[in-house]
């Protein structure tokens, strides 16, 4: 009747199709009004309703109107228990439940049951950590969540929101940036590491203290890499030192270890406490034991210098790392050290990213052979088999994002100035966007938008379905880091030149000129935080939505708070 699949004709057969099989039949009669597990059965019979409404009493007038209301609606000649009818309605969507609620008052009560709307809210990904008893009306909660999501998308498209510059003048030149759920970590040439929590705008960013060794007098070495997850922050320095901080304890490091040579790559598990570093021809993996004491869980010898290093997420028993060293990709496991995942002589790896079960990396083809173009290869980490060869580009693939992309999707950036989106079930690109005139350096996507950063310092936001640019922002220096979630965006412009011309390590000036420092931008598009601090509360409109403008102007009319 309302779009259910498997319906039969005539209507009586359709109703009987809802009944359970004989071996699972509901105990007791189903015709008439009965009791089922202490609750009234739900009647779907107009004849039974008419019989009940003909009983004398004060309710006869209202019942007569109710009877007249449903006389024109065809009902089934059976009565179903409320629990069974609820199980039938759980297969309906929002539109179908809305149509059922218009049939009669009886159906309206069933179609607005809290269990149905709680399940719909969970299926759409809203309020996953909330129990059904925490909200009085789940239909209204789902409506509010969808309205907030639409407002967020509108703010993204119109660049309506708050933007903040995360700067630390005493740090001199910015070296590396990473973030996790809105918490940003940055390392500087002064050797200092600083944190920002962009979720709280009045948060005072702490400086993480380095671990001082016995011969550490003098200036601190530059920070080479920084990484952060929900519990740990890690920094690698130019002298081969690695410091690990706990975000829960304080500013002093909880662990420190040393490499003999400069560190070429650093990786931190997305969850847990596993750190991997590559120095020279060695990859070292460190993690704490059950008592909290840090130890080296794996040391791997590699024949070539490592360019990229990642820890495979969602691996709990023994850490698994993927390392790209020139033209070889290694799968580093404790039980199988030095396993080669991919190796083609003369085709170096230009970028790398991993997910829980797959690894994607760009390879540079032979320039003189047209049948060996630059491609992105997708490998299964369990079988070590190549699943897909994506792309056919004359330029090198400079960045690839697999872990943060939607399922079966992958986004890449290339030196040929284009951003490409691939469906892993196909070999051709879904869309190709001419993005940055000097090449793409960072990229991320979700189900409807793409954010890309380029060597030219531009950050561009694209509508994936339309293939058009929504807006862009420019800053000096290449964009080396891009991260976003549903309501915020973090970008970092990091200079290539760490020691600007004319600057000396012996200079008395403790700061670098702002044009040499690099900069971090934090954008907030949440509808709950769009009140700009410069606008007084008395000048803010009380409307939920201010209509009639598209110029990022917070209009204060027609009504203000007085």
XYZ file of C-alpha atoms in Angstrom:
562
model
C 0.000 0.000 0.000
C 2.758 2.456 0.884
C 5.591 1.343 -1.337
C 6.376 -1.957 0.382
C 8.124 -4.507 -1.788
C 6.634 -7.928 -2.302
C 3.017 -6.707 -2.110
C 0.323 -9.050 -3.351
C -3.126 -8.453 -4.741
C -5.907 -8.399 -3.661
C -5.507 -6.314 -0.460
C -6.636 -9.212 1.708
C -3.754 -11.338 0.472
C -1.405 -8.384 1.060
C -2.536 -8.193 4.663
C -2.184 -11.899 5.155
C 1.328 -11.657 3.735
C 2.254 -9.679 6.849
C 1.298 -12.544 9.117
C 4.071 -14.764 10.513
C 4.421 -18.339 9.246
C 2.389 -21.025 11.033
C 5.327 -22.181 13.147
C 5.847 -18.605 14.373
C 2.230 -17.584 14.639
C 1.238 -15.055 17.271
C -0.425 -16.758 20.191
C -4.144 -16.091 20.525
C -6.697 -14.759 18.039
C -5.733 -11.916 15.761
C -9.276 -10.783 14.919
C -10.721 -8.183 17.258
C -8.969 -6.367 20.077
C -6.861 -8.731 22.158
C -4.006 -8.511 24.655
C -0.455 -9.304 23.520
C 2.241 -9.414 26.201
C 0.365 -6.964 28.344
C -0.303 -4.482 25.517
C -3.336 -3.854 23.333
C -3.167 -5.304 19.855
C -3.255 -2.785 17.030
C -6.414 -2.906 14.904
C -6.238 -2.466 11.145
C -9.933 -3.369 10.572
C -12.510 -0.671 9.829
C -15.282 -3.108 10.731
C -13.832 -3.707 14.184
C -13.353 0.021 14.735
C -16.938 0.699 13.687
C -18.209 -1.962 16.132
C -16.253 -0.417 19.011
C -17.411 3.107 18.191
C -21.082 2.093 18.314
C -20.923 1.401 22.074
C -22.910 3.961 24.116
C -21.067 6.586 26.110
C -19.709 10.126 26.020
C -17.166 9.202 23.349
C -19.800 8.482 20.724
C -19.647 11.928 19.100
C -15.850 11.920 18.727
C -15.862 8.304 17.630
C -18.499 9.123 15.005
C -16.169 11.779 13.549
C -13.263 9.307 13.671
C -15.403 6.729 11.875
C -16.361 9.240 9.192
C -12.700 10.169 8.821
C -11.605 6.629 8.012
C -14.609 5.441 6.060
C -12.931 6.405 2.754
C -9.648 4.641 3.593
C -9.387 0.955 2.596
C -8.279 -1.136 5.574
C -7.331 -4.764 5.873
C -9.667 -7.232 7.510
C -7.162 -8.390 10.102
C -5.902 -7.175 13.467
C -2.181 -7.298 14.223
C -0.419 -7.011 17.581
C 1.401 -3.717 18.084
C 4.799 -5.426 18.268
C 4.257 -7.230 14.974
C 3.048 -4.065 13.247
C 6.134 -2.274 14.582
C 8.389 -4.905 13.031
C 6.662 -4.356 9.692
C 7.018 -0.574 9.853
C 10.742 -0.758 10.633
C 11.421 -1.427 6.937
C 9.889 1.916 5.943
C 11.798 5.124 5.377
C 11.017 8.670 6.408
C 8.729 9.383 3.459
C 6.807 6.126 3.848
C 6.305 6.688 7.576
C 5.010 10.166 6.834
C 2.475 8.749 4.401
C 1.395 6.107 6.901
C 0.861 8.782 9.541
C -1.755 10.391 7.266
C -3.882 7.239 6.980
C -5.576 7.427 10.379
C -4.941 8.269 13.991
C -4.220 4.617 14.685
C -1.537 4.471 12.009
C -0.175 7.859 13.083
C 0.589 6.541 16.568
C 2.423 3.588 15.078
C 4.300 5.616 12.428
C 5.612 8.041 15.071
C 6.869 5.384 17.459
C 10.165 6.422 19.067
C 11.815 3.086 18.263
C 11.312 3.621 14.522
C 12.721 7.150 14.469
C 15.601 6.263 16.778
C 16.595 3.518 14.342
C 16.352 5.919 11.384
C 18.495 8.465 13.196
C 21.154 5.852 13.886
C 21.079 4.557 10.307
C 21.810 8.039 8.950
C 24.791 8.428 11.262
C 23.372 10.933 13.754
C 23.721 10.754 17.555
C 25.395 7.359 17.505
C 26.521 7.575 21.134
C 23.057 8.477 22.501
C 20.567 5.974 23.898
C 16.883 5.999 23.047
C 15.892 7.295 26.479
C 18.039 10.436 26.165
C 15.688 12.230 23.762
C 11.944 12.841 24.218
C 11.171 12.967 20.475
C 13.460 11.224 18.010
C 11.522 12.392 14.990
C 12.275 15.986 15.974
C 15.885 15.063 16.773
C 16.362 13.637 13.276
C 14.792 16.740 11.770
C 17.153 18.998 13.728
C 20.206 16.950 12.727
C 19.295 17.117 9.055
C 18.645 20.850 9.278
C 22.031 21.394 10.905
C 23.704 19.318 8.205
C 22.053 21.391 5.478
C 23.144 24.593 7.207
C 26.713 23.279 7.464
C 26.777 22.456 3.773
C 25.486 25.928 2.938
C 28.164 27.503 5.131
C 30.836 25.417 3.415
C 29.647 26.459 -0.029
C 29.386 30.152 0.863
C 32.543 30.232 3.023
C 30.456 31.486 5.927
C 32.200 30.915 9.212
C 35.022 31.915 11.499
C 38.683 31.729 10.519
C 41.668 31.863 12.825
C 45.405 32.115 12.181
C 47.510 29.850 14.373
C 50.895 31.536 14.681
C 53.831 31.307 17.046
C 56.302 34.102 16.408
C 59.038 32.800 18.696
C 59.055 29.493 16.854
C 60.576 31.184 13.799
C 59.913 29.108 10.646
C 57.163 26.479 10.520
C 58.524 22.979 9.777
C 55.647 20.490 9.991
C 51.954 20.348 10.964
C 49.564 17.547 11.854
C 46.143 17.348 13.533
C 43.644 14.946 15.077
C 39.983 15.832 15.632
C 40.696 19.554 15.692
C 43.820 19.444 17.885
C 46.765 20.846 15.901
C 50.462 20.207 16.541
C 53.201 22.284 14.901
C 56.994 22.072 14.951
C 59.365 24.981 14.303
C 62.991 25.661 13.451
C 63.521 26.910 17.003
C 63.057 23.308 18.159
C 59.761 24.081 19.885
C 56.560 22.074 19.495
C 53.211 23.732 20.116
C 49.607 22.552 20.412
C 46.306 24.266 19.578
C 42.799 23.031 20.298
C 40.637 24.619 17.604
C 37.461 23.253 19.201
C 37.816 25.862 21.970
C 38.614 29.361 20.791
C 39.767 30.622 24.208
C 42.179 27.701 24.607
C 45.746 28.654 25.551
C 48.121 26.652 23.380
C 50.808 24.910 25.453
C 54.418 24.417 24.402
C 55.638 20.847 24.736
C 58.978 20.768 26.536
C 61.790 18.830 24.824
C 63.720 16.116 26.598
C 67.155 17.437 27.589
C 70.074 15.030 27.404
C 73.471 15.341 29.091
C 75.053 17.274 26.203
C 72.123 19.398 25.080
C 73.609 22.820 25.808
C 73.063 25.318 23.023
C 70.283 25.857 20.512
C 67.717 23.158 19.898
C 67.784 21.329 16.543
C 65.040 21.947 14.034
C 61.875 19.877 14.209
C 61.651 17.555 11.202
C 58.263 15.852 11.699
C 55.320 16.012 14.108
C 52.389 13.620 14.526
C 49.421 13.482 16.898
C 46.507 11.173 17.710
C 43.872 11.172 20.432
C 46.350 10.340 23.207
C 49.942 10.985 22.048
C 52.036 13.675 20.386
C 55.356 12.830 18.716
C 58.144 15.006 17.325
C 61.284 14.004 15.425
C 64.271 16.365 15.369
C 67.079 16.880 12.886
C 69.657 15.308 15.192
C 67.772 11.977 15.205
C 65.967 12.466 18.526
C 62.350 11.353 18.912
C 60.209 12.678 21.784
C 56.804 11.310 22.776
C 54.313 13.229 24.946
C 51.063 12.117 26.522
C 48.210 14.560 26.001
C 46.749 13.522 29.359
C 49.771 13.931 31.640
C 51.656 17.151 30.960
C 54.286 18.943 28.925
C 57.227 16.676 29.767
C 57.972 13.760 27.395
C 57.046 10.283 28.560
C 59.480 8.596 26.161
C 62.586 9.514 24.200
C 64.900 7.576 21.909
C 67.707 8.378 19.501
C 68.752 7.486 15.958
C 72.331 7.826 14.769
C 71.334 9.598 11.554
C 68.760 12.110 10.405
C 65.179 10.861 10.532
C 63.603 10.567 7.096
C 60.028 9.570 8.009
C 57.789 9.413 11.085
C 54.511 7.542 11.591
C 52.078 7.382 14.509
C 49.177 4.962 14.759
C 45.753 6.547 14.386
C 44.781 4.809 17.635
C 46.859 3.331 20.378
C 50.492 4.123 21.150
C 52.722 2.875 18.349
C 55.485 5.035 16.850
C 57.553 4.158 13.770
C 60.600 6.048 12.504
C 62.918 5.589 9.538
C 66.549 6.655 9.684
C 69.181 5.599 7.208
C 68.476 1.994 6.211
C 66.618 1.175 9.440
C 62.948 1.321 10.437
C 62.248 1.153 14.163
C 58.845 0.539 15.784
C 58.307 1.461 19.453
C 55.279 0.908 21.697
C 54.571 0.471 25.436
C 53.951 -2.897 27.033
C 51.084 -3.821 29.349
C 52.769 -2.060 32.285
C 53.372 1.150 30.340
C 57.110 0.706 29.771
C 58.211 1.638 26.252
C 60.202 -0.883 24.261
C 61.353 -1.551 20.706
C 58.860 -3.991 19.210
C 60.523 -4.222 15.811
C 63.657 -3.220 13.917
C 63.754 -3.705 10.153
C 66.745 -3.391 7.851
C 65.941 -1.956 4.406
C 68.211 -1.829 1.373
C 67.298 1.728 0.351
C 66.484 5.057 1.987
C 62.867 5.407 3.091
C 60.785 8.194 1.553
C 57.337 7.428 3.023
C 56.252 5.518 6.125
C 52.774 4.639 7.414
C 51.360 2.418 10.148
C 48.394 0.297 9.101
C 45.326 1.328 11.163
C 43.093 -1.079 13.074
C 45.864 -3.611 13.712
C 45.877 -4.478 17.414
C 48.026 -7.559 17.995
C 51.288 -6.631 16.254
C 52.057 -3.315 14.504
C 52.252 -3.417 10.710
C 54.086 -0.706 8.769
C 54.254 0.118 5.073
C 57.442 1.832 3.886
C 58.295 3.170 0.433
C 62.015 3.313 -0.311
C 62.746 4.697 -3.780
C 61.234 2.081 -6.152
C 60.399 -0.586 -3.534
C 57.390 -0.796 -1.198
C 57.903 -2.921 1.931
C 55.287 -4.522 4.172
C 56.935 -4.661 7.596
C 55.515 -7.248 9.997
C 57.064 -8.818 13.055
C 56.686 -12.361 11.766
C 57.740 -11.522 8.182
C 60.371 -8.754 8.242
C 61.247 -7.021 5.018
C 58.472 -8.462 2.850
C 58.408 -6.706 -0.530
C 54.941 -5.573 -1.571
C 55.957 -3.957 -4.876
C 59.214 -3.464 -6.746
C 59.850 -2.263 -10.298
C 63.361 -1.083 -11.052
C 63.489 2.506 -12.242
C 59.925 3.398 -11.195
C 60.202 5.316 -7.900
C 57.251 5.753 -5.568
C 56.074 9.386 -5.446
C 53.318 9.226 -2.772
C 51.797 6.713 -0.354
C 48.701 6.211 1.785
C 47.261 3.181 3.565
C 43.914 2.065 4.951
C 43.052 -0.905 7.137
C 43.295 -3.430 4.288
C 44.821 -1.638 1.300
C 47.772 0.516 0.266
C 47.732 3.073 -2.551
C 50.861 4.672 -3.961
C 51.876 6.573 -7.052
C 54.685 5.291 -9.258
C 56.713 7.224 -11.790
C 56.798 5.539 -15.181
C 59.585 5.402 -17.729
C 59.607 8.722 -19.511
C 60.596 7.209 -22.869
C 57.938 4.464 -22.849
C 54.385 5.528 -23.599
C 52.983 2.186 -22.437
C 54.375 2.773 -18.920
C 52.675 6.002 -17.766
C 52.523 7.382 -14.253
C 49.903 5.473 -12.282
C 48.454 4.877 -8.833
C 48.636 1.244 -7.758
C 46.237 -0.270 -5.232
C 47.469 -3.320 -3.284
C 45.708 -5.628 -0.855
C 47.780 -5.840 2.326
C 46.557 -9.324 3.249
C 47.202 -11.040 -0.075
C 49.954 -8.686 -1.360
C 48.182 -8.648 -4.722
C 47.760 -5.629 -6.984
C 44.043 -4.864 -7.178
C 43.935 -1.858 -9.493
C 46.085 0.335 -11.699
C 44.546 3.777 -11.775
C 45.331 6.732 -13.978
C 47.333 7.392 -17.092
C 49.081 10.690 -16.529
C 52.178 12.318 -17.938
C 52.792 14.083 -14.624
C 53.919 12.559 -11.344
C 51.305 11.798 -8.705
C 52.314 13.999 -5.779
C 49.654 13.080 -3.188
C 47.044 10.386 -2.660
C 44.367 10.082 0.025
C 42.832 6.670 0.624
C 42.288 6.496 4.383
C 40.084 9.606 4.686
C 38.091 9.015 1.487
C 34.592 7.483 1.327
C 34.366 3.702 0.787
C 35.578 2.564 -2.650
C 36.826 6.074 -3.426
C 40.285 7.593 -3.783
C 41.501 11.107 -4.579
C 44.882 12.089 -6.003
C 46.886 15.187 -6.841
C 49.330 15.456 -9.708
C 52.110 17.638 -11.036
C 50.008 18.175 -14.158
C 47.914 20.570 -12.001
C 44.906 18.262 -11.757
C 42.934 16.667 -8.937
C 41.414 13.315 -9.875
C 38.751 11.271 -8.090
C 38.656 7.520 -8.706
C 36.056 4.879 -7.998
C 38.025 1.770 -7.028
C 35.481 -0.389 -8.849
C 36.500 1.292 -12.109
C 39.815 2.217 -13.723
C 38.955 5.649 -15.091
C 38.646 8.873 -13.129
C 35.167 9.985 -12.099
C 36.196 13.615 -12.361
C 39.338 15.577 -13.190
C 39.662 19.144 -11.931
C 42.177 21.690 -13.182
C 43.252 22.927 -9.782
C 46.703 24.479 -9.227
C 49.076 25.977 -11.768
C 52.220 24.759 -9.955
C 50.976 21.288 -9.060
C 48.850 19.759 -6.300
C 50.515 19.153 -2.929
C 47.666 18.025 -0.595
C 44.141 16.727 -1.119
C 41.170 15.268 0.782
C 37.562 14.488 -0.119
C 34.251 13.382 1.373
C 30.929 12.403 -0.187
C 30.249 15.809 -1.807
C 33.317 18.077 -1.713
C 37.058 18.085 -2.363
C 39.647 20.288 -0.664
C 42.991 20.649 -2.427
C 46.168 22.566 -1.707
C 48.831 23.509 -4.196
C 52.436 24.546 -4.545
C 51.118 27.999 -5.442
C 49.752 28.511 -1.906
C 46.093 28.180 -2.915
C 43.523 26.186 -0.948
C 40.534 25.323 -3.157
C 37.170 23.839 -2.187
C 35.348 21.990 -4.974
C 31.836 20.661 -5.466
C 32.451 17.072 -6.527
C 29.138 16.507 -8.307
C 29.209 19.751 -10.289
C 32.987 19.749 -10.798
C 33.183 23.460 -10.001
C 35.281 25.503 -7.611
C 33.284 26.897 -4.688
C 35.953 29.209 -3.279
C 39.687 29.548 -2.716
C 42.106 31.118 -0.241
C 45.712 32.127 -0.858
C 48.729 32.443 1.404
C 52.465 32.572 0.883
C 54.331 29.231 0.655
C 53.096 25.819 -0.561
C 50.174 24.067 1.104
C 51.642 20.981 2.774
C 48.751 19.936 5.001
C 44.968 19.781 4.525
C 42.488 18.176 6.916
C 38.751 18.670 7.410
C 35.718 17.094 9.023
C 32.031 17.962 8.824
C 32.365 21.406 10.398
C 36.029 22.510 10.353
C 39.017 22.834 8.032
C 42.718 23.078 8.899
C 45.371 24.040 6.349
C 49.087 24.743 6.676
C 51.369 26.715 4.363
C 54.883 25.498 5.163
C 57.984 27.181 3.674
C 60.475 25.104 1.748
C 63.296 27.364 2.909
C 63.893 26.783 6.631
C 66.801 29.243 6.914
C 65.784 32.380 5.001
C 68.517 34.357 3.308
C 70.009 36.914 5.663
C 68.993 35.011 8.797
C 71.660 33.469 10.976
C 71.427 31.141 13.921
C 73.467 33.660 15.916
C 71.044 36.531 15.272
C 69.799 38.367 18.337
C 66.318 38.607 16.823
C 64.279 35.742 18.286
C 61.639 35.933 15.570
C 61.568 35.564 11.808
C 59.805 37.930 9.457
C 56.215 36.890 8.923
C 56.749 36.368 5.199
C 59.234 33.591 6.043
C 57.327 31.865 8.873
C 54.506 30.008 7.196
C 51.004 29.967 8.603
C 48.233 27.655 9.822
C 44.572 28.456 9.139
C 41.659 26.990 11.101
C 38.160 27.439 9.633
C 34.984 26.752 11.602
C 31.710 26.374 9.685
C 29.518 25.096 12.518
C 26.187 26.854 12.814
C 26.658 26.996 16.585
C 29.842 29.070 16.337
C 29.122 31.552 13.562
C 28.671 34.504 15.915
C 31.622 36.754 15.079
C 33.264 38.280 18.125
C 33.363 41.738 16.547
C 29.550 41.850 16.318
C 27.899 42.771 19.608
C 25.126 40.455 20.850
C 22.628 43.329 20.668
C 23.302 43.592 16.937
C 22.737 39.952 16.088
C 19.511 38.902 14.450
C 17.310 36.464 16.324
C 16.261 34.673 13.122
C 17.452 31.103 12.600
C 18.457 31.978 9.051
C 19.178 35.416 7.652
C 17.916 35.397 4.081
C 18.581 37.748 1.202
C 22.377 37.949 1.112
C 25.320 35.948 -0.072
C 28.259 38.164 0.811
C 29.316 36.734 4.187
C 27.810 39.767 5.908
C 26.141 39.214 9.269
C 23.044 41.349 8.747
C 21.561 42.850 11.907
C 18.069 43.516 10.515
C 15.099 43.348 10.538
C 14.929 42.475 14.244
C 17.624 42.707 16.909
C 17.884 41.672 20.539
C 16.950 44.803 22.489
